[in-house]
PDB file of C-alpha atoms in Angstrom:
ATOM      1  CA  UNK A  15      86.517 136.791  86.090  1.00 41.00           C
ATOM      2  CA  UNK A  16      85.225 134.195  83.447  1.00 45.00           C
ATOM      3  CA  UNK A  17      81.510 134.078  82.601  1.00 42.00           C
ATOM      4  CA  UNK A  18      79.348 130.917  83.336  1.00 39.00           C
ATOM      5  CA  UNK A  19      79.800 130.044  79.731  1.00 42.00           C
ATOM      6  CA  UNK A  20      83.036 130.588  79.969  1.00 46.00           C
ATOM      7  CA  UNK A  21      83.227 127.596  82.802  1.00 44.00           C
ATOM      8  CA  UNK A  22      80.981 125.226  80.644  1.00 49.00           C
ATOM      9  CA  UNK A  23      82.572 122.748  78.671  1.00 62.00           C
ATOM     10  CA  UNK A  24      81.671 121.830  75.028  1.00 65.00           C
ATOM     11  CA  UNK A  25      81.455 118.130  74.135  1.00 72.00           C
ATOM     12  CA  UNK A  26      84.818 117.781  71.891  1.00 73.00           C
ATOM     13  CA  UNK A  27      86.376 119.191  75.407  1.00 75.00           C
ATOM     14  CA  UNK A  28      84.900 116.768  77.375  1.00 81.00           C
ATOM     15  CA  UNK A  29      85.544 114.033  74.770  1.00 83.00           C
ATOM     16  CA  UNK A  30      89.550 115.092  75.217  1.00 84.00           C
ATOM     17  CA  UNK A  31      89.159 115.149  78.919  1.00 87.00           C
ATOM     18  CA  UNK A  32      87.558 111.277  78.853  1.00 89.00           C
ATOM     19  CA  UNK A  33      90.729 110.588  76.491  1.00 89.00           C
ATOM     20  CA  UNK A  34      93.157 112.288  79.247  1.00 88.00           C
ATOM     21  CA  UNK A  35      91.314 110.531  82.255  1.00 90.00           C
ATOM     22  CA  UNK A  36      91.864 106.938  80.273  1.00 92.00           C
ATOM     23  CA  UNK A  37      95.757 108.181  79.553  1.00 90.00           C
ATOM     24  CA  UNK A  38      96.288 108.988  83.554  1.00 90.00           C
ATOM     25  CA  UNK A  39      94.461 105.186  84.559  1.00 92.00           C
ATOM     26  CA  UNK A  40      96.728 103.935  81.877  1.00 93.00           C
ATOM     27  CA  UNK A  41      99.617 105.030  83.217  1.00 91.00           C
ATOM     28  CA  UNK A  42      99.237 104.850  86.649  1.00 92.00           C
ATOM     29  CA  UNK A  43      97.813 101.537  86.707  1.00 93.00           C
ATOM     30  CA  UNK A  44     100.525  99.916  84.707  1.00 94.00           C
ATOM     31  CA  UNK A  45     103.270 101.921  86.585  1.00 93.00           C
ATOM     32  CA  UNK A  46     101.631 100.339  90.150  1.00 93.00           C
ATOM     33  CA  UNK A  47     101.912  97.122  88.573  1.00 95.00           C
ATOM     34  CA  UNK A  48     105.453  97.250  87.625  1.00 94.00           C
ATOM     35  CA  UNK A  49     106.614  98.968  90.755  1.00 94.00           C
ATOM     36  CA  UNK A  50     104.560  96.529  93.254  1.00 93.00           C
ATOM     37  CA  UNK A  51     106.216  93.675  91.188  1.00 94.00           C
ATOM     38  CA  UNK A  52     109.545  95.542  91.956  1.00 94.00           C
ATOM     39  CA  UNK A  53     109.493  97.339  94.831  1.00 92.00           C
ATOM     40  CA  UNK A  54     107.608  94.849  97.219  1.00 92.00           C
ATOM     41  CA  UNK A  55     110.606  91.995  96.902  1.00 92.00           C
ATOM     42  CA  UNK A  56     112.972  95.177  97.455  1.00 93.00           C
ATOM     43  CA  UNK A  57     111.256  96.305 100.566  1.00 92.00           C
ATOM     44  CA  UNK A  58     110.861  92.696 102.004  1.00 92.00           C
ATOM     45  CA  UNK A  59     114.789  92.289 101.643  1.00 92.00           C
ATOM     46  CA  UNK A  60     115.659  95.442 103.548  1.00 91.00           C
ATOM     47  CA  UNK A  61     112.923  94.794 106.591  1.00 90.00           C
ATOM     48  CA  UNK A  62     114.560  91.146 106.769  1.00 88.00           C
ATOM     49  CA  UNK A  63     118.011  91.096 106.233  1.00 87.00           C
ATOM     50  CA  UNK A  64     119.774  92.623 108.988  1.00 85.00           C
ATOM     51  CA  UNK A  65     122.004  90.881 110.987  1.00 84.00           C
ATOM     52  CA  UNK A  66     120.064  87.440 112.731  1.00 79.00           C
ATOM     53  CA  UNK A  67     117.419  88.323 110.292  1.00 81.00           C
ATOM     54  CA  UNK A  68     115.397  85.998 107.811  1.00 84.00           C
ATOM     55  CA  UNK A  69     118.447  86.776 104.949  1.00 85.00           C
ATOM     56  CA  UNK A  70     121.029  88.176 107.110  1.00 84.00           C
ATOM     57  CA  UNK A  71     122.795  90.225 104.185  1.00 87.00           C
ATOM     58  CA  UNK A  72     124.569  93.306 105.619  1.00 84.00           C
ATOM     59  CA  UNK A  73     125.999  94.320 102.570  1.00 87.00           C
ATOM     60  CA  UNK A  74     122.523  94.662 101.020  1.00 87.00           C
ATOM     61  CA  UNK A  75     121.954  97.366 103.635  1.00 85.00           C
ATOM     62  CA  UNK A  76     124.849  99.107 103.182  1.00 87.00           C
ATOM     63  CA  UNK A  77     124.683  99.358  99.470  1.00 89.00           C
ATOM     64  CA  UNK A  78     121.301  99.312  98.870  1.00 89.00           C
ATOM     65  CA  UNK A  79     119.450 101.370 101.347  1.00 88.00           C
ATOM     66  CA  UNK A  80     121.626 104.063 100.635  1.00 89.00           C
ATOM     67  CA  UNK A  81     120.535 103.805  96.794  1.00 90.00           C
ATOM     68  CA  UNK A  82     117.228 103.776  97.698  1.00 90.00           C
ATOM     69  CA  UNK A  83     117.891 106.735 100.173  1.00 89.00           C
ATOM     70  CA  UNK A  84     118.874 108.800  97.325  1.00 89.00           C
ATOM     71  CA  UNK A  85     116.173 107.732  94.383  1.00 87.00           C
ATOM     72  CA  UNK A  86     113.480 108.982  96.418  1.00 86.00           C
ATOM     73  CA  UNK A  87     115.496 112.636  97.236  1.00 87.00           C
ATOM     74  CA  UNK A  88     115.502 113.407  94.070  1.00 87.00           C
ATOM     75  CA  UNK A  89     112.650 115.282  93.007  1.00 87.00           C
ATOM     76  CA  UNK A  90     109.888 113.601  90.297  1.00 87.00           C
ATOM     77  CA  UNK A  91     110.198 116.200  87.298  1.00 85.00           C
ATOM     78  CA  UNK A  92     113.897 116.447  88.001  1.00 88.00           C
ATOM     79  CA  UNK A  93     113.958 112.650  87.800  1.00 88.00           C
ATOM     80  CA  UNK A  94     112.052 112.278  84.487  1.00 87.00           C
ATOM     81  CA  UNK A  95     114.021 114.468  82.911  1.00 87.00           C
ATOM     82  CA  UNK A  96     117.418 112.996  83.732  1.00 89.00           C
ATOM     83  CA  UNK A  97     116.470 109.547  82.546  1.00 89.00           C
ATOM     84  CA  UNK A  98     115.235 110.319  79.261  1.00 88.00           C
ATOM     85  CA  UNK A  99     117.583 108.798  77.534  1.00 90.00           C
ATOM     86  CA  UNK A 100     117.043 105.376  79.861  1.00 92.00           C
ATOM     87  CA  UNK A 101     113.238 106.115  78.851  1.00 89.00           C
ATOM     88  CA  UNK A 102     114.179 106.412  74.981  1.00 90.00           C
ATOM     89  CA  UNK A 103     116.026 102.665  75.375  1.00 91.00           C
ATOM     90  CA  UNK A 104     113.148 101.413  77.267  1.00 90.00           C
ATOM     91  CA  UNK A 105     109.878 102.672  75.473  1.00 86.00           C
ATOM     92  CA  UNK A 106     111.504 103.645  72.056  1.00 85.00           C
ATOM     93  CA  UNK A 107     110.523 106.982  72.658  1.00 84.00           C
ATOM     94  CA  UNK A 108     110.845 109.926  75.077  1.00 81.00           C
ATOM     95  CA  UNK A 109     107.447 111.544  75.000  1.00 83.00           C
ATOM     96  CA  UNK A 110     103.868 110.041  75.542  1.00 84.00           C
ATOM     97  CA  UNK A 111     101.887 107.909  77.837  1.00 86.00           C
ATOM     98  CA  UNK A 112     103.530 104.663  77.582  1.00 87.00           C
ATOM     99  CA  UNK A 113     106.929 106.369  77.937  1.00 88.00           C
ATOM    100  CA  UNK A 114     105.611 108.549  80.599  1.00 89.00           C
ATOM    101  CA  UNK A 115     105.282 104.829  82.595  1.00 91.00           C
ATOM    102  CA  UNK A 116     108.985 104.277  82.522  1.00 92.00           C
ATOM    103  CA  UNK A 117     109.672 107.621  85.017  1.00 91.00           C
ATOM    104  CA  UNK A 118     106.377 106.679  87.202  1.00 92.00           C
ATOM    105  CA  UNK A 119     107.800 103.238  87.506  1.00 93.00           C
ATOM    106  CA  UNK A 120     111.351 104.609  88.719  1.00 93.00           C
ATOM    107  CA  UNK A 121     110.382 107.266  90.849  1.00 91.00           C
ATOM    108  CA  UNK A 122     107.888 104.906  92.706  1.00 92.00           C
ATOM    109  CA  UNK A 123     109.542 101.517  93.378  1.00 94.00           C
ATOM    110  CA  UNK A 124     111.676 102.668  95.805  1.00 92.00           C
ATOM    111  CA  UNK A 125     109.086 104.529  97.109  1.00 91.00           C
ATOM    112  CA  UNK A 126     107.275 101.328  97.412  1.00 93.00           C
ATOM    113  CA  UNK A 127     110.061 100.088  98.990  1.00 93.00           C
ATOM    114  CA  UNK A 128     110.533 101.422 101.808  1.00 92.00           C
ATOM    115  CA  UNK A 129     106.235 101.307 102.259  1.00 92.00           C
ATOM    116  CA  UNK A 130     106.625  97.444 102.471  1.00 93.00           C
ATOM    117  CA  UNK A 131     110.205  97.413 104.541  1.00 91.00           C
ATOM    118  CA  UNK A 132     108.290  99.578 107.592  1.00 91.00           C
ATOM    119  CA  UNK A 133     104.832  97.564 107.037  1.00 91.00           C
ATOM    120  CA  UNK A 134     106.967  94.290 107.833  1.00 91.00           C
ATOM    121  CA  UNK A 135     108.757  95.635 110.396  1.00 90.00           C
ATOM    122  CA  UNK A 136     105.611  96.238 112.443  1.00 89.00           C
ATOM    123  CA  UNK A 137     104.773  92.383 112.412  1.00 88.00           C
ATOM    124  CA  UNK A 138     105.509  91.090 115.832  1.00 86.00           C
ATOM    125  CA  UNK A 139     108.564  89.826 115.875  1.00 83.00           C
ATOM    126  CA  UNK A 140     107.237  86.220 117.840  1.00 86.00           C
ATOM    127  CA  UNK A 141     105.049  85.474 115.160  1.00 86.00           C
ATOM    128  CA  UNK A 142     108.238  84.955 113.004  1.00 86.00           C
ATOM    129  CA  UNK A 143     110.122  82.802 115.819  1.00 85.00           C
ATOM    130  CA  UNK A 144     107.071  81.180 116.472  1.00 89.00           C
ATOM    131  CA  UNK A 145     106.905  79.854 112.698  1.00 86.00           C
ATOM    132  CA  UNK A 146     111.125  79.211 112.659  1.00 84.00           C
ATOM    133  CA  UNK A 147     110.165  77.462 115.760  1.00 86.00           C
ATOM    134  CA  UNK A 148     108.136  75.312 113.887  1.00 88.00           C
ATOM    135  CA  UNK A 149     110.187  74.747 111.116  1.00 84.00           C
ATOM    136  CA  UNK A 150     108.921  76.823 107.905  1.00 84.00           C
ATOM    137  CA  UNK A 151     111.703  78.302 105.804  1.00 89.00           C
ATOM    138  CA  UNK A 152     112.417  82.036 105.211  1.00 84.00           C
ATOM    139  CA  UNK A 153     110.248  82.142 101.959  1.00 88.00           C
ATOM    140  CA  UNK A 154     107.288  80.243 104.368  1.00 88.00           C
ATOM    141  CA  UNK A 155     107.506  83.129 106.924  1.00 89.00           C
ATOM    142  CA  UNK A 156     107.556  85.333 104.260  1.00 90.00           C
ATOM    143  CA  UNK A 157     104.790  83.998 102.383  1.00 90.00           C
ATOM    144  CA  UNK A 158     102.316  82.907 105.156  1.00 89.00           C
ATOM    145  CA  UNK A 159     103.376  85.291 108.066  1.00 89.00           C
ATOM    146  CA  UNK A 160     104.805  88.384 107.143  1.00 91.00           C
ATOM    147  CA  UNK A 161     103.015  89.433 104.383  1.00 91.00           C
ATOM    148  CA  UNK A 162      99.234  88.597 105.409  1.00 90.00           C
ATOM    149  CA  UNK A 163     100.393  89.909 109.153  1.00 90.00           C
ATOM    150  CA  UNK A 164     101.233  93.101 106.746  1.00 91.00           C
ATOM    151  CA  UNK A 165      98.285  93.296 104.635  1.00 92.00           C
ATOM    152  CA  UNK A 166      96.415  96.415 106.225  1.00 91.00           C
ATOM    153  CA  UNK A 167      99.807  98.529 106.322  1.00 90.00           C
ATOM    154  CA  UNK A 168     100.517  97.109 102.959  1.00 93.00           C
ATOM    155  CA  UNK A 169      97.187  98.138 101.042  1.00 93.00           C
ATOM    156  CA  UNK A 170      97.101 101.871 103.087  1.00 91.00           C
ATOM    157  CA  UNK A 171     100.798 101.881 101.541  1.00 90.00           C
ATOM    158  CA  UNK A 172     100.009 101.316  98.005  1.00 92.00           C
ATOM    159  CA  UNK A 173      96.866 103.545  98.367  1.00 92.00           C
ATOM    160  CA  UNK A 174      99.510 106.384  99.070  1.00 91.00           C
ATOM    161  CA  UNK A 175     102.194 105.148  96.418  1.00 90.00           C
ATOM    162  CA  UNK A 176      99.343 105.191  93.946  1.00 91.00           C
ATOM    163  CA  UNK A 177      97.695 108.476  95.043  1.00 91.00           C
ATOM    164  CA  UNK A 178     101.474 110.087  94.516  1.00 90.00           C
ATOM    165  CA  UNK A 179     101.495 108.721  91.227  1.00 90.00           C
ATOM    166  CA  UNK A 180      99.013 110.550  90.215  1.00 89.00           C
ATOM    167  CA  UNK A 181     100.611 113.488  91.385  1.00 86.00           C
ATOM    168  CA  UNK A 182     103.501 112.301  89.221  1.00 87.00           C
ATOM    169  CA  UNK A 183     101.093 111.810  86.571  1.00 85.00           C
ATOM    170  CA  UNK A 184      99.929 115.212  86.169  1.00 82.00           C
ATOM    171  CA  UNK A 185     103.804 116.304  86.493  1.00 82.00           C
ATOM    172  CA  UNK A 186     104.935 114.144  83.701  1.00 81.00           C
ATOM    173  CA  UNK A 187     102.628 116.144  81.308  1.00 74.00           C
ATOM    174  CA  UNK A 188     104.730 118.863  81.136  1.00 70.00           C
ATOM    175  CA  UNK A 189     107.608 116.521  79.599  1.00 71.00           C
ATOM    176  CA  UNK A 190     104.721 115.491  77.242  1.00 72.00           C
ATOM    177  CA  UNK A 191     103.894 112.488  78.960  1.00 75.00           C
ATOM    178  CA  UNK A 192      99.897 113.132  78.424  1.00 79.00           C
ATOM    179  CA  UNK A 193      97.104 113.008  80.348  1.00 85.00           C
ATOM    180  CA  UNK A 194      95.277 115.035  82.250  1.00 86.00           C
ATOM    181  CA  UNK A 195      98.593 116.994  83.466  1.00 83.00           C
ATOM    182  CA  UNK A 196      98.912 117.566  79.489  1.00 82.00           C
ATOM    183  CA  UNK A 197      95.958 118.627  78.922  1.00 85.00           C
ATOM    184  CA  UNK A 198      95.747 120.725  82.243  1.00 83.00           C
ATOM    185  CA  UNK A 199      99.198 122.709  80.743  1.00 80.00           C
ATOM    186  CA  UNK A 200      98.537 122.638  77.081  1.00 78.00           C
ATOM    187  CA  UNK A 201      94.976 123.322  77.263  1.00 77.00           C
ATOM    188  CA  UNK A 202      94.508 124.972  80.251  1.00 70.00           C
ATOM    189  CA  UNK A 203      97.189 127.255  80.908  1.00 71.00           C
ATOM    190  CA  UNK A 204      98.700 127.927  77.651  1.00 72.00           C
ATOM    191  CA  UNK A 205      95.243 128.319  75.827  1.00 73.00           C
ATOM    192  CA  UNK A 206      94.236 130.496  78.984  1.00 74.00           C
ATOM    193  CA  UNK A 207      91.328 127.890  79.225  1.00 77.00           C
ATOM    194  CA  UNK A 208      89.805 128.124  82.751  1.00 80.00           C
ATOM    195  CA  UNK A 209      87.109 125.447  82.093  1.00 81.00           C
ATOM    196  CA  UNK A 210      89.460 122.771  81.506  1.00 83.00           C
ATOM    197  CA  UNK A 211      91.931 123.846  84.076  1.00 85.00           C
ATOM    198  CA  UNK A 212      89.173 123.672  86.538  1.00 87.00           C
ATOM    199  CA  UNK A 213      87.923 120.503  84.832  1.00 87.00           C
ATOM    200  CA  UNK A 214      90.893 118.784  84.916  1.00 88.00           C
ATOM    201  CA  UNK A 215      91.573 119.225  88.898  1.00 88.00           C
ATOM    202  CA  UNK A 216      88.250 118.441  89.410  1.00 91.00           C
ATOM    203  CA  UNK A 217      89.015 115.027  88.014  1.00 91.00           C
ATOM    204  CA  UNK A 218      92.468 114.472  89.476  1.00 90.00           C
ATOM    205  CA  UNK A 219      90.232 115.309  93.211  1.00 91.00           C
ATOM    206  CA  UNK A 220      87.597 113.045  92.171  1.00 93.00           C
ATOM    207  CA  UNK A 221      89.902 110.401  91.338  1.00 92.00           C
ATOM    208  CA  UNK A 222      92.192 110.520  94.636  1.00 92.00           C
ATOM    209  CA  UNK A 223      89.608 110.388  96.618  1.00 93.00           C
ATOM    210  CA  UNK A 224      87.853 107.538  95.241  1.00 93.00           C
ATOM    211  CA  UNK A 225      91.073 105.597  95.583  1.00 92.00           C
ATOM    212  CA  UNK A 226      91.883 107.064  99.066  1.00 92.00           C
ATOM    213  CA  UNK A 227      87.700 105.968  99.927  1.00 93.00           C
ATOM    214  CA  UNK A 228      89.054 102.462  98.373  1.00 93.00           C
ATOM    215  CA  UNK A 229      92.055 101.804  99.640  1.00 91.00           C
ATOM    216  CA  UNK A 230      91.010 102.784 103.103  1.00 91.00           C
ATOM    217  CA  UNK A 231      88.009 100.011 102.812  1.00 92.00           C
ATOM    218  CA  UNK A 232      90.438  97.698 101.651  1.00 91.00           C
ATOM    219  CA  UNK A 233      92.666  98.084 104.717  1.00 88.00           C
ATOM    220  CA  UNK A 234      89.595  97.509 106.746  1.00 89.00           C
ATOM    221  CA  UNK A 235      88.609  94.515 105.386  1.00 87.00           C
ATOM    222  CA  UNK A 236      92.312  93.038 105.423  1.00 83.00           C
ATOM    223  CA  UNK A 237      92.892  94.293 109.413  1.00 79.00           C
ATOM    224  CA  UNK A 238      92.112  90.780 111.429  1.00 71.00           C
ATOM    225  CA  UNK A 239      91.179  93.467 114.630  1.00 64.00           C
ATOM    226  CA  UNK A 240      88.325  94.277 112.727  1.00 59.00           C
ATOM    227  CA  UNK A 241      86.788  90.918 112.225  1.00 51.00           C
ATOM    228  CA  UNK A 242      84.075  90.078 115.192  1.00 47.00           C
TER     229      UNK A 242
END
């Protein structure tokens, strides 16, 4: 067992675990951005464009639900290693935190995706004739049904996409992505360091369930049944 000195950290360690903390909001934050801006057209087009649907495309189920099927069965570290070269073109390099965004971004869009296709597909369905009815155009029930109708299954969806990301985050370290997953393996494990392998998980906790706490208040907020 390690002493209580043992467990406390000095001050260059807890400068590198600030550093690693900023590299994991980095990344994450940047990969949520790309993969909302991605992944929430993507999921809109497969919950409306079955046949009789807003933008009845058949084919687009066929070919792409499949696609998306099989990007998300393919395990994260698995994943981030087979596109390094696809990472290399992108980012100009294989290993760090900015290239570590490039796997994050891949692994969660069609994640993503399929969060937004079943949050529209709980919308009732009347709203969306009652809008035709009234003549808006696909991108107006979209826009102005759809999507606020959405919002609370939509925000507790991106709290989850984001609170797997992290997860992915801490994976990606041991491709030398960095952050606190880095510094968990590097510093913590091969160092045999169990102050900053406890640190570190203490963080990644913290930090989940802060969003979690977040995201969940969000949702309330957005839920119209919650308004008096």
């Amino acid at each position: 067992m390690p002493s209580i000195h043992e467990l406390l950290l000095d001050s260059a360690t807890i400068g590198i675990l600030w550093e690693a903390t900023l590299q994991t909001l980095y990344m994450v934050s940047v990969s949520l951005f790309l993969s909302v801006l991605l992944g929430a057209p993507l999921g809109v087009l497969l919950a409306t464009s079955r046949r009789g649907e807003l933008f009845e495309m058949p084919w687009f189920q066929v070919v792409v639900g499949p696609a998306v099927n099989a990007a998300r069965s393919v395990p994260f570290i698995i994943l981030a290693v087979a596109i390094i070269p696809f990472t290399r073109l992108v980012a100009g390099t294989s290993i760090g935190t900015t290239a570590a965004i490039v796997p994050l971004t891949v692994a969660a869009v069609p994640f993503l995706a399929r969060i937004v296709e079943g949050a529209v597909r709980e919308v009732d369905a009347g709203l969306v004739e009652a809008a035709q009815a009234m003549g808006a155009r696909p991108l107006q029930v979209v826009f102005k049904v759809l999507l606020p109708e959405a919002l609370p299954g939509l925000i507790h969806g991106i709290t989850l996409a984001l609170v797997a990301m992290i997860g992915y985050s801490a994976m990606v370290g041991a491709v030398g992505g960095g952050g606190l997953g880095d510094l968990g393996i590097r510093y913590g494990y091969q160092r045999f360091r169990p102050d900053v392998m406890i640190a570190v998980v203490v963080v990644l906790v913290a930090l989940v369930q802060g969003l979690q706490t977040l995201g969940d208040w969000l949702a309330r907020k957005a839920d119209k049944r919650n308004i008096q």
